[in-house]
XYZ file of C-alpha atoms in Angstrom:
734
model
C -31.700 21.976 14.580
C -34.665 21.127 16.779
C -37.456 23.425 17.696
C -36.237 23.664 21.179
C -32.833 24.726 19.808
C -34.499 27.451 17.638
C -36.304 28.790 20.716
C -33.083 28.831 22.957
C -31.217 30.553 20.081
C -33.687 33.278 20.163
C -33.081 34.029 23.913
C -29.740 36.005 23.429
C -31.234 38.139 20.608
C -34.303 38.831 22.951
C -31.998 39.749 25.789
C -30.162 42.252 23.584
C -33.314 43.722 22.435
C -34.526 44.254 26.054
C -31.332 45.620 27.205
C -31.428 48.173 24.380
C -34.586 49.403 25.824
C -33.250 49.289 29.435
C -30.041 51.088 28.480
C -31.459 54.093 26.459
C -29.619 57.208 27.716
C -31.552 59.650 29.876
C -29.054 62.562 29.557
C -29.831 65.614 27.525
C -27.897 65.956 24.326
C -26.979 62.249 23.828
C -25.949 61.748 20.069
C -28.345 59.154 18.376
C -29.627 57.653 21.734
C -31.001 54.446 20.201
C -27.631 53.505 18.513
C -25.941 54.280 21.895
C -28.371 52.006 23.725
C -27.514 49.163 21.060
C -23.831 49.777 21.987
C -24.438 49.430 25.630
C -26.676 46.290 25.047
C -24.163 44.397 22.993
C -21.208 45.300 25.243
C -23.175 43.959 28.250
C -24.340 40.822 26.486
C -20.782 40.140 25.084
C -19.129 40.484 28.439
C -21.809 38.224 30.009
C -21.380 35.666 27.280
C -17.553 35.605 27.801
C -17.778 35.472 31.656
C -20.291 32.778 31.528
C -18.001 30.531 29.433
C -15.098 31.346 31.898
C -17.175 30.579 34.990
C -18.876 27.416 33.788
C -15.520 26.265 32.110
C -13.808 26.531 35.577
C -16.686 24.558 36.945
C -16.364 21.919 34.379
C -19.960 22.687 33.406
C -19.907 23.524 29.767
C -23.210 21.886 29.152
C -26.536 22.804 27.411
C -28.398 22.762 30.603
C -26.062 25.137 32.396
C -26.027 27.547 29.362
C -29.738 27.461 29.096
C -30.157 28.419 32.848
C -27.598 31.240 32.416
C -29.318 32.683 29.408
C -32.852 32.441 30.924
C -31.728 34.231 34.063
C -30.047 36.926 31.885
C -33.130 37.163 30.004
C -35.307 37.637 32.986
C -32.843 40.348 34.360
C -32.998 42.068 30.990
C -36.827 41.911 31.001
C -36.928 43.335 34.479
C -34.622 46.080 33.734
C -36.560 47.073 30.617
C -39.835 46.897 32.484
C -38.575 49.258 35.225
C -37.178 51.661 32.687
C -40.642 51.466 30.704
C -42.536 52.338 33.922
C -40.369 55.122 34.882
C -40.595 56.444 31.416
C -44.352 56.337 31.229
C -44.521 58.100 34.675
C -42.090 60.878 33.859
C -43.851 64.075 33.363
C -42.683 66.358 30.501
C -41.364 69.816 31.791
C -43.378 72.913 31.234
C -42.910 74.790 28.100
C -40.841 77.537 29.841
C -39.257 75.498 32.521
C -35.664 74.571 32.560
C -34.460 70.915 32.734
C -31.687 70.404 35.399
C -28.999 68.060 34.224
C -25.651 67.356 36.232
C -22.731 69.273 34.797
C -20.570 66.162 34.499
C -23.264 64.473 32.485
C -23.668 66.782 29.571
C -21.722 69.314 27.477
C -22.736 72.972 27.714
C -25.018 73.669 24.633
C -25.737 77.063 23.179
C -28.160 78.939 25.402
C -27.333 77.061 28.550
C -26.744 78.586 32.030
C -24.606 77.011 34.688
C -25.969 77.372 38.141
C -25.410 75.645 41.458
C -23.644 72.723 39.836
C -26.575 71.911 37.476
C -26.857 72.764 33.842
C -30.237 74.429 33.008
C -31.103 73.776 29.416
C -33.743 76.094 27.943
C -36.301 74.036 25.866
C -35.541 73.427 22.262
C -32.000 74.548 22.469
C -28.994 72.344 20.970
C -25.652 72.883 19.759
C -26.444 72.751 16.022
C -29.640 74.794 16.555
C -32.069 71.936 16.256
C -34.689 70.824 18.894
C -33.375 68.658 21.640
C -34.828 65.227 21.189
C -33.614 63.611 24.437
C -36.551 64.377 26.807
C -39.172 62.859 24.545
C -37.145 60.114 22.936
C -35.862 58.644 26.082
C -39.272 57.109 26.874
C -40.402 56.118 23.489
C -41.847 52.798 22.923
C -42.084 50.378 19.797
C -44.842 52.358 18.364
C -43.176 55.669 18.844
C -40.039 54.275 17.192
C -41.924 52.930 14.229
C -43.631 56.248 13.903
C -40.278 58.003 14.033
C -38.835 55.669 11.403
C -41.782 56.179 9.158
C -41.615 59.977 9.512
C -37.732 59.856 8.780
C -38.530 57.756 5.491
C -41.183 60.296 4.441
C -38.985 63.313 4.909
C -35.927 61.628 3.399
C -34.613 62.813 -0.020
C -34.734 60.286 -2.876
C -30.916 59.897 -2.724
C -31.037 59.120 1.182
C -33.778 56.585 0.474
C -31.628 55.016 -2.131
C -28.707 54.696 0.265
C -30.769 53.281 3.004
C -32.518 50.781 0.741
C -29.282 49.541 -0.537
C -27.823 49.000 2.832
C -30.851 47.427 4.163
C -31.061 45.117 1.101
C -27.416 44.019 1.326
C -27.929 43.222 5.096
C -31.045 41.243 4.488
C -29.519 39.210 1.589
C -26.407 38.500 3.611
C -28.788 37.209 6.356
C -30.181 34.836 3.853
C -26.813 33.554 2.855
C -25.558 33.313 6.461
C -28.549 31.151 7.132
C -28.365 29.022 4.018
C -24.591 28.347 3.862
C -22.860 25.820 6.086
C -19.583 27.154 7.712
C -16.820 26.758 5.322
C -14.087 29.136 6.245
C -10.583 27.575 5.877
C -9.383 28.672 9.473
C -12.641 27.560 10.932
C -11.950 24.083 9.622
C -8.524 24.064 11.077
C -8.940 25.703 14.440
C -11.986 28.131 15.099
C -14.541 25.347 15.098
C -12.387 22.489 16.412
C -11.809 24.620 19.382
C -15.442 24.829 20.129
C -15.835 21.014 19.638
C -12.991 20.370 22.079
C -14.688 22.506 24.838
C -18.027 20.568 24.262
C -16.353 17.253 24.531
C -14.362 18.217 27.590
C -17.027 20.264 29.477
C -14.265 22.785 30.327
C -11.548 25.134 28.901
C -8.413 23.137 29.768
C -5.846 23.025 27.009
C -5.550 19.787 25.127
C -2.650 17.812 23.225
C -2.796 19.139 19.649
C -0.578 19.598 16.501
C -2.470 22.838 15.748
C -1.176 25.352 18.267
C -3.685 27.986 17.175
C -6.467 25.900 18.669
C -5.142 26.933 22.037
C -2.919 29.889 21.688
C -5.152 32.373 19.528
C -7.652 34.450 21.767
C -10.963 32.643 21.872
C -13.430 35.453 22.273
C -15.181 34.812 19.015
C -15.310 31.018 19.660
C -16.852 31.835 22.939
C -19.918 33.145 21.208
C -20.058 30.341 18.947
C -19.828 28.075 21.856
C -23.305 29.372 23.005
C -25.033 28.709 19.872
C -23.324 25.311 19.690
C -24.708 24.245 23.027
C -28.106 25.995 22.726
C -28.727 24.621 19.306
C -26.866 21.373 19.164
C -25.114 22.118 15.871
C -23.401 24.787 13.794
C -26.435 25.951 11.521
C -26.471 29.472 13.090
C -22.683 30.148 13.473
C -22.568 32.488 10.530
C -25.141 34.836 12.393
C -22.406 35.900 14.818
C -20.374 37.655 12.245
C -23.567 38.940 10.532
C -24.663 40.505 13.790
C -21.278 41.914 14.229
C -21.416 43.478 10.728
C -24.764 45.139 11.648
C -23.266 46.524 14.746
C -20.311 47.956 12.731
C -22.737 49.624 10.474
C -24.723 51.289 13.255
C -21.673 52.427 15.342
C -19.804 53.742 12.161
C -22.918 55.751 11.463
C -23.160 57.098 15.145
C -19.314 57.975 14.988
C -20.051 60.148 11.873
C -22.890 61.818 13.764
C -20.539 62.448 16.795
C -18.144 64.069 14.532
C -20.867 66.494 13.181
C -22.328 64.471 10.277
C -25.987 64.839 9.494
C -28.383 62.096 8.327
C -26.872 62.100 4.844
C -23.243 61.717 6.063
C -24.379 58.955 8.300
C -26.225 57.121 5.395
C -23.028 57.630 3.162
C -20.857 56.229 5.892
C -23.178 53.064 6.350
C -23.405 52.746 2.591
C -19.534 52.861 1.944
C -18.887 50.350 4.737
C -21.875 48.029 3.869
C -20.804 47.811 0.171
C -16.910 47.078 1.125
C -16.340 43.607 -0.301
C -14.545 42.460 2.817
C -17.443 43.409 4.960
C -19.922 41.779 2.792
C -18.026 38.321 2.583
C -17.165 38.202 6.314
C -20.757 39.094 7.353
C -21.663 35.374 6.287
C -18.652 33.771 7.661
C -17.267 32.232 10.845
C -14.213 34.226 10.730
C -13.444 36.630 13.656
C -12.389 39.933 12.006
C -15.866 41.619 11.979
C -16.470 40.662 15.697
C -13.135 42.303 16.548
C -14.010 45.399 14.330
C -17.376 45.790 16.226
C -15.794 45.726 19.648
C -13.221 48.215 18.387
C -15.968 50.470 17.000
C -17.810 50.273 20.256
C -14.828 51.568 22.226
C -14.320 54.383 19.681
C -17.925 55.684 19.932
C -17.765 55.569 23.727
C -14.382 57.246 23.741
C -15.684 60.054 21.416
C -18.589 60.664 23.912
C -15.859 61.582 26.356
C -14.420 64.364 24.223
C -17.314 66.836 25.216
C -18.530 65.493 28.580
C -17.403 64.005 31.697
C -17.653 60.129 31.473
C -20.006 58.430 33.875
C -19.512 55.114 35.630
C -21.674 53.257 32.974
C -19.611 54.386 30.078
C -16.487 53.587 31.952
C -17.653 50.034 32.437
C -18.485 49.916 28.692
C -15.170 51.219 27.712
C -13.544 48.369 29.920
C -15.758 45.899 28.391
C -14.960 46.919 24.828
C -11.276 46.798 25.680
C -11.465 43.392 27.286
C -13.723 41.927 24.420
C -11.361 43.227 21.864
C -8.219 41.602 23.765
C -10.062 38.354 24.121
C -11.138 38.270 20.359
C -8.166 39.514 18.406
C -5.259 41.191 20.076
C -4.453 43.205 16.967
C -7.583 45.344 17.631
C -5.908 46.753 20.732
C -3.677 48.618 18.252
C -6.648 50.987 17.779
C -8.138 50.607 21.185
C -4.936 52.020 22.817
C -4.857 55.344 20.915
C -8.665 55.653 21.522
C -8.268 55.423 25.145
C -5.382 57.967 25.090
C -7.508 60.298 23.337
C -10.406 59.677 25.764
C -8.012 60.326 28.838
C -6.656 63.528 27.469
C -10.213 64.833 26.718
C -11.191 63.963 30.201
C -8.229 65.857 31.705
C -8.988 68.846 29.548
C -12.672 68.865 30.755
C -11.396 68.562 34.475
C -9.275 71.857 33.703
C -12.405 73.516 32.190
C -14.301 72.680 35.439
C -12.051 75.060 37.388
C -13.340 78.080 35.305
C -16.783 77.752 36.941
C -16.169 76.817 40.655
C -18.950 76.458 43.187
C -19.005 76.712 46.950
C -15.706 77.004 48.798
C -13.934 77.075 45.361
C -15.697 80.299 44.486
C -14.327 82.018 47.718
C -10.810 81.140 46.802
C -8.523 78.336 47.154
C -10.891 75.938 45.190
C -8.765 75.916 42.097
C -6.383 73.341 43.201
C -8.944 71.128 44.755
C -10.928 71.133 41.439
C -7.727 70.177 39.472
C -6.908 67.371 41.857
C -10.370 66.072 41.953
C -10.668 66.106 38.259
C -7.261 64.430 37.855
C -8.130 61.832 40.333
C -11.359 61.094 38.692
C -9.720 60.564 35.191
C -7.056 58.373 36.870
C -9.774 56.382 38.618
C -11.686 56.037 35.542
C -8.671 54.788 33.607
C -8.047 52.129 36.303
C -11.479 50.928 36.282
C -11.442 50.584 32.586
C -8.377 48.360 32.936
C -9.743 46.385 35.740
C -12.850 45.587 33.745
C -10.848 44.656 30.787
C -8.728 42.442 32.940
C -11.734 40.588 34.285
C -12.855 39.862 30.819
C -9.591 38.792 29.252
C -7.596 37.883 32.375
C -8.578 34.216 32.696
C -7.592 33.342 29.282
C -4.192 35.180 29.667
C -3.737 33.341 32.931
C -4.153 30.023 31.267
C -1.817 30.830 28.422
C 0.851 32.193 30.810
C 0.586 29.120 32.934
C 0.981 26.761 29.909
C 3.682 28.814 28.011
C 5.184 31.176 30.572
C 4.272 34.121 28.505
C 0.802 35.892 28.122
C 1.262 36.023 24.364
C 1.806 32.367 23.917
C 4.691 30.418 22.752
C 7.621 31.759 20.696
C 6.241 30.506 17.440
C 3.130 32.480 17.825
C 4.925 35.697 18.949
C 7.375 35.512 16.051
C 5.032 34.495 13.201
C 2.801 37.500 12.969
C 4.527 40.506 14.844
C 7.154 42.430 13.240
C 10.688 41.249 14.176
C 12.505 44.278 12.745
C 11.597 47.851 13.712
C 14.055 49.988 11.915
C 12.498 52.726 10.015
C 13.512 51.221 6.531
C 11.816 47.923 7.338
C 8.796 49.657 8.671
C 8.392 51.669 5.553
C 8.760 48.644 3.329
C 6.166 46.909 5.290
C 3.754 49.662 5.147
C 4.124 50.073 1.465
C 3.551 46.344 0.886
C 0.443 46.292 3.203
C -0.732 49.369 1.277
C -0.192 47.720 -2.169
C -2.279 44.536 -1.051
C -5.028 46.743 0.528
C -5.537 48.858 -2.601
C -5.068 46.157 -5.146
C -7.397 46.320 -8.139
C -8.209 43.915 -11.004
C -5.755 45.992 -13.264
C -2.731 43.657 -13.358
C -0.422 46.011 -15.034
C -1.030 48.563 -12.253
C -0.427 45.924 -9.697
C 2.855 44.689 -11.313
C 4.011 48.282 -11.811
C 3.321 49.227 -8.152
C 4.886 46.030 -6.830
C 8.029 46.650 -8.948
C 8.516 50.147 -7.626
C 8.216 48.805 -3.966
C 10.633 45.948 -4.569
C 13.196 48.151 -6.292
C 12.721 50.793 -3.627
C 13.249 48.284 -0.906
C 16.481 46.929 -2.450
C 17.635 50.533 -2.845
C 17.575 51.209 0.744
C 18.911 47.810 1.881
C 15.842 45.959 2.826
C 15.013 42.550 1.414
C 11.247 42.920 0.392
C 10.876 39.017 1.215
C 12.765 39.213 4.513
C 11.189 36.594 6.908
C 11.497 39.218 9.855
C 8.938 41.295 8.123
C 6.969 38.712 6.079
C 4.675 36.106 7.316
C 5.732 32.434 6.938
C 7.118 31.575 3.462
C 4.890 33.953 1.624
C 6.122 35.992 -1.117
C 5.073 39.612 -2.121
C 3.196 40.578 -4.147
C 0.048 38.533 -4.220
C -3.112 39.495 -6.034
C -6.048 40.527 -3.470
C -8.625 42.067 -5.912
C -10.743 38.831 -6.097
C -13.727 38.790 -3.689
C -12.366 36.103 -1.378
C -13.348 36.597 2.147
C -9.707 36.205 3.518
C -7.873 38.530 1.226
C -10.193 40.804 -0.844
C -8.830 44.433 -1.129
C -10.803 47.521 -0.518
C -9.480 50.239 -2.756
C -12.630 52.295 -2.999
C -13.359 52.521 0.741
C -9.609 52.897 1.522
C -9.065 55.777 -1.022
C -12.258 57.532 0.277
C -10.970 57.170 3.882
C -7.519 58.502 2.969
C -8.993 61.451 1.285
C -11.474 62.185 4.173
C -8.562 61.806 6.751
C -6.408 64.146 4.675
C -9.115 66.771 4.650
C -9.888 66.169 8.360
C -6.291 66.904 9.259
C -5.625 69.730 7.026
C -9.131 71.584 6.965
C -11.328 69.969 9.373
C -13.788 72.965 9.356
C -14.615 72.191 5.768
C -16.035 68.935 6.842
C -17.583 69.655 10.171
C -17.484 73.253 11.110
C -18.824 72.707 14.669
C -16.719 69.648 15.375
C -13.411 70.546 13.890
C -11.336 69.726 16.904
C -13.062 66.578 17.562
C -12.705 65.456 13.928
C -9.001 66.219 13.592
C -8.245 64.514 16.911
C -10.142 61.440 15.653
C -8.423 61.399 12.281
C -5.041 61.562 14.211
C -6.154 58.436 16.230
C -7.077 56.550 13.014
C -3.878 57.474 11.356
C -1.878 56.447 14.417
C -3.690 53.106 14.552
C -2.841 52.431 10.858
C 0.754 53.443 11.362
C 1.081 51.252 14.497
C -0.405 48.344 12.597
C 2.208 48.601 9.665
C 4.870 48.803 12.302
C 3.815 45.845 14.280
C 2.048 43.248 11.914
C 4.189 41.519 9.174
C 2.909 41.531 5.487
C 0.946 38.524 4.523
C -1.589 37.831 1.583
C -4.326 37.631 4.107
C -3.466 40.833 5.871
C -6.527 42.859 4.447
C -8.725 41.179 6.779
C -6.598 41.927 9.755
C -7.051 45.487 8.802
C -10.862 45.323 8.968
C -10.961 47.115 12.342
C -9.149 50.052 10.945
C -11.362 50.192 7.862
C -14.450 50.451 10.063
C -12.943 53.267 12.087
C -11.769 55.028 9.002
C -15.108 54.882 6.937
C -16.707 57.672 8.934
C -14.136 59.948 7.693
C -15.077 58.898 4.063
C -18.710 59.541 4.731
C -17.943 62.997 6.121
C -15.799 63.812 3.041
C -18.356 62.678 0.494
C -21.036 64.677 2.297
C -18.793 67.819 2.215
C -18.219 67.173 -1.530
C -21.947 67.096 -2.170
C -22.523 70.311 -0.183
C -20.310 72.229 -2.475
C -22.595 74.707 -4.197
C -19.920 77.042 -5.768
C -21.329 77.343 -9.337
C -20.386 74.614 -11.800
C -18.387 72.708 -9.267
C -21.472 71.488 -7.621
C -22.311 69.562 -10.828
C -18.841 68.076 -10.887
C -18.865 67.059 -7.332
C -22.243 65.482 -7.606
C -20.994 63.435 -10.758
C -17.853 62.445 -9.022
C -19.701 61.348 -5.703
C -22.436 59.455 -7.575
C -19.699 57.620 -9.846
C -17.848 56.584 -6.574
C -20.899 55.446 -4.942
C -22.236 53.569 -7.849
C -18.832 51.710 -8.284
C -18.918 50.953 -4.456
C -22.416 49.594 -4.828
C -21.351 47.384 -7.826
C -18.342 46.048 -5.794
C -20.613 45.092 -2.958
C -23.293 43.411 -5.164
C -20.711 41.508 -7.118
C -18.997 40.355 -3.811
C -22.303 39.116 -2.537
C -23.258 37.576 -6.004
C -19.976 36.024 -6.841
C -17.874 36.087 -3.733
C -16.136 32.967 -2.549
C -16.509 30.803 -0.754
C -20.198 31.691 -0.326
C -22.279 33.044 -3.349
C -25.716 33.499 -4.686
C -25.100 32.459 -8.327
C -22.938 30.387 -10.225
C -20.953 27.420 -9.298
C -21.086 26.861 -5.545
C -24.259 28.826 -5.096
C -25.970 28.417 -1.708
C -29.186 27.519 -3.654
C -27.695 24.667 -5.654
C -24.916 23.166 -3.594
C -25.531 20.533 -0.931
C -24.719 21.138 2.755
C -21.675 18.837 2.677
C -20.197 20.133 -0.510
C -20.791 23.759 0.565
C -18.272 22.938 3.390
C -15.706 21.873 1.141
C -15.839 24.616 -1.518
C -12.399 25.558 -0.561
C -11.158 22.143 -1.248
C -13.872 20.119 -3.047
C -11.564 17.254 -3.697
C -11.420 16.481 -0.063
C -15.171 16.031 0.419
C -15.362 12.395 -0.448
C -12.120 11.333 1.086
C -13.344 12.648 4.471
C -16.516 10.666 4.172
C -14.610 7.546 2.893
C -12.246 7.445 5.840
C -14.957 8.243 8.389
C -17.192 5.344 6.988
C -14.457 2.904 7.184
C -13.713 3.885 10.879
C -17.316 3.869 11.880
C -17.864 0.459 10.315
C -15.081 -0.987 12.305
C -16.793 -0.151 15.554
C -13.840 2.167 16.679
C -14.677 4.327 19.698
C -11.383 6.045 20.617
C -9.910 7.592 17.563
C -6.499 9.107 17.118
C -5.680 12.122 15.036
C -2.625 12.618 12.790
C -2.448 16.150 11.245
C -0.252 18.952 10.582
C -0.476 22.754 11.712
C -2.760 23.952 8.933
C -4.868 20.758 8.254
C -8.596 20.395 8.553
C -9.791 18.701 11.743
C -13.505 20.038 11.966
C -14.886 17.406 9.406
C -13.985 14.585 11.834
C -16.066 16.243 14.716
C -18.983 16.141 12.232
C -18.514 12.683 10.731
C -17.657 10.688 13.686
C -20.325 11.873 16.167
C -21.843 9.273 18.301
C -25.182 7.894 17.269
C -26.971 9.868 19.930
C -25.300 13.048 18.654
C -22.634 13.165 21.356
C -19.118 14.272 20.642
C -16.696 11.629 19.322
C -13.739 10.578 21.430
C -10.892 12.077 19.338
C -7.313 12.332 20.722
C -4.217 13.885 19.182
C -1.213 11.561 18.516
C 0.993 14.602 18.155
C 1.317 17.646 20.327
C 3.111 20.873 20.099
C 2.306 21.707 23.692
C 5.445 20.595 25.951
C 3.156 20.008 28.988
C 0.361 18.135 27.135
C 1.875 14.772 25.714
C 0.033 13.030 22.922
C -2.011 9.888 23.242
C -0.049 6.519 22.512
C -1.044 5.238 19.176
C -1.581 1.728 20.634
C -4.219 3.128 23.040
C -6.796 3.909 20.240
C -9.105 1.884 18.204
C -8.469 3.545 14.912
C -6.350 6.475 13.417
C -7.582 9.125 11.010
C -5.082 11.276 9.087
C -4.725 14.438 7.025
C -1.711 15.749 5.219
C 0.647 13.346 3.797
C 0.994 9.516 3.833
C 4.551 9.656 5.253
C 3.424 11.701 8.233
C 0.653 9.188 8.959
C 2.796 6.080 8.569
C 5.213 7.189 11.146
C 2.579 7.067 13.932
C 0.732 3.769 12.807
C 1.635 0.784 14.816
C 3.156 -2.196 13.297
C 0.584 -4.592 11.781
C -2.158 -2.059 11.259
C -3.639 -1.596 7.846
C -3.059 1.944 6.389
C -5.336 3.180 3.596
C -4.582 6.666 2.165
C -5.777 8.861 -0.642
C -4.555 12.308 -1.838
C -5.141 14.136 1.528
C -6.973 11.765 4.013
C -6.234 8.380 5.176
C -7.126 6.032 8.014
C -5.499 2.991 9.796
C -7.133 0.070 11.599
C -5.750 -2.595 13.877
C -5.869 -6.228 13.087
C -9.508 -7.635 13.647
C -11.208 -4.138 12.810
C -10.908 -4.594 8.978
């Protein structure tokens, strides 16, 4: 990566930081305002990134120059907004000690000690719902020096246990950053369709679909790849691709901690939430990957925290836009995330309607004189309906262009039948759903204890047969996979999360049955949130087939559920009833130590990126790192690519099957000037996109089987094939 590429790659990060300054909430009573500003900044930046790709793609201008201009303009706008906000903050005068701070009723909840008067909320100084000083008036205008001082003060006043939690989380995040920077992208799916998708866009200069044997290159939502495309064009390579998921992991930690605060958790509960999530092996491993699950989880978490803000206050236009952006970004990244976003939006809508009814209890003006109750009710209902429509419109703007292309190509917004029938459940009778849920739970809670795994699987299989359901039924099982499948090993695609899952389940049970025991002042919100999380999990098991890699598809639900675990652990540590306090402390410390061990082991020995042992990022070459999943293929790809390049071929045909690796060809066959190779598919699963004629290419490269390759090689060409990779050249080129 060149120096210019490094500078350009820093532009998006700088824009997010400036937007964090510009979007700091001004309203009194905002929960963790800095984290809320981060949510707003990443949503705004994410929506901008997606729309830039769509606009430039429609203009056939997916070029480095166009993206550079777009990001520099965005950076300038963010800097201007941050400067204006800074200027207003420095000019703002602090209210007198005994004066009241007027805040619009719709913009804030009614804290203890507040008086409603004339449509405004007069908040007496140093009053808050939990009896703590209200930090909003001073924090809104804090600069970097003030934030640093606050951080130092927080660390100084923290207890040793809180420092240990924060230090562990920070250490894991920093080491993950190191791995993300050192390791080359080597995720299996990324080799097949995530990264080839990006390369096709770069080569074409637009987003038009192309002939391909791998339908996932065009049918799977491309939101995560849109973000990778920005880095690919700005830097000229894939060296920073892992940072997208790493940044998404950081966002998940911040937002999960904020959700904990919104549900009544204090500093320790928030740190416990971040600790449990940061040490979950699936999170640790995906944070250094080019997978897409953490990105989806980040958008879902952003939707959740904004929806929770709407439980206690009327939602403003900015938050409505944020909810729409989060919904659209989830849909364009991974549609399974909508399983959680849907219930969250329903919760938000019901809360807004409830607040609209509460508004009628304090009418003003004509409403106070009589006859105003109906107008307040209609107005509140209209505002909620209008806000809901705005959310859907914004979401449609973000995901609509992709859905339009898919609909035009396949006649259905969810793609071809093979996609709609491969992952979603095809049976929805109660017995099938129960069996599917039990199998998903078995894989999610898997442990290294093989006897326990076998015993649990035997019970599920026997129970399924007893109620007349085939546990391997293709209608409820992905592809040709067979249940059970071990999932305890720290592999980024399948590792289980028994500790985080068990803690979340316990926290959810307590939140549903005895919410006041966890959060006395937020019992209603806590129970409602637990219901939403439970609903999302149940919908997932009713809509998504079991598969060995299903744990990563549940990552968004894990991020949403972990705040319940943090709150439950904090409540356990608060137990001061005699000897039970010691027992509770021992139990909590033991669980946290086991969780930390799981996270450290996943980071140290996880696959396919690890710190120590065979395949370490410190001792493995860049090329071999890319092939840690299939090391026997590394030399074969080089062998075939070298032969094709030596032949002088320019237009090269691809022969491959649906799950074969295509990305290595894009790396090995680049033009001498670094430009994209001219790769064309000789097979196509898209009815309207016919493949290239084999006689029209200068060479053919193949992956898969020799027989599949031989069928497309013209007569008289020489075909050379090894175990997985082959090539064919016409007479005169060998």
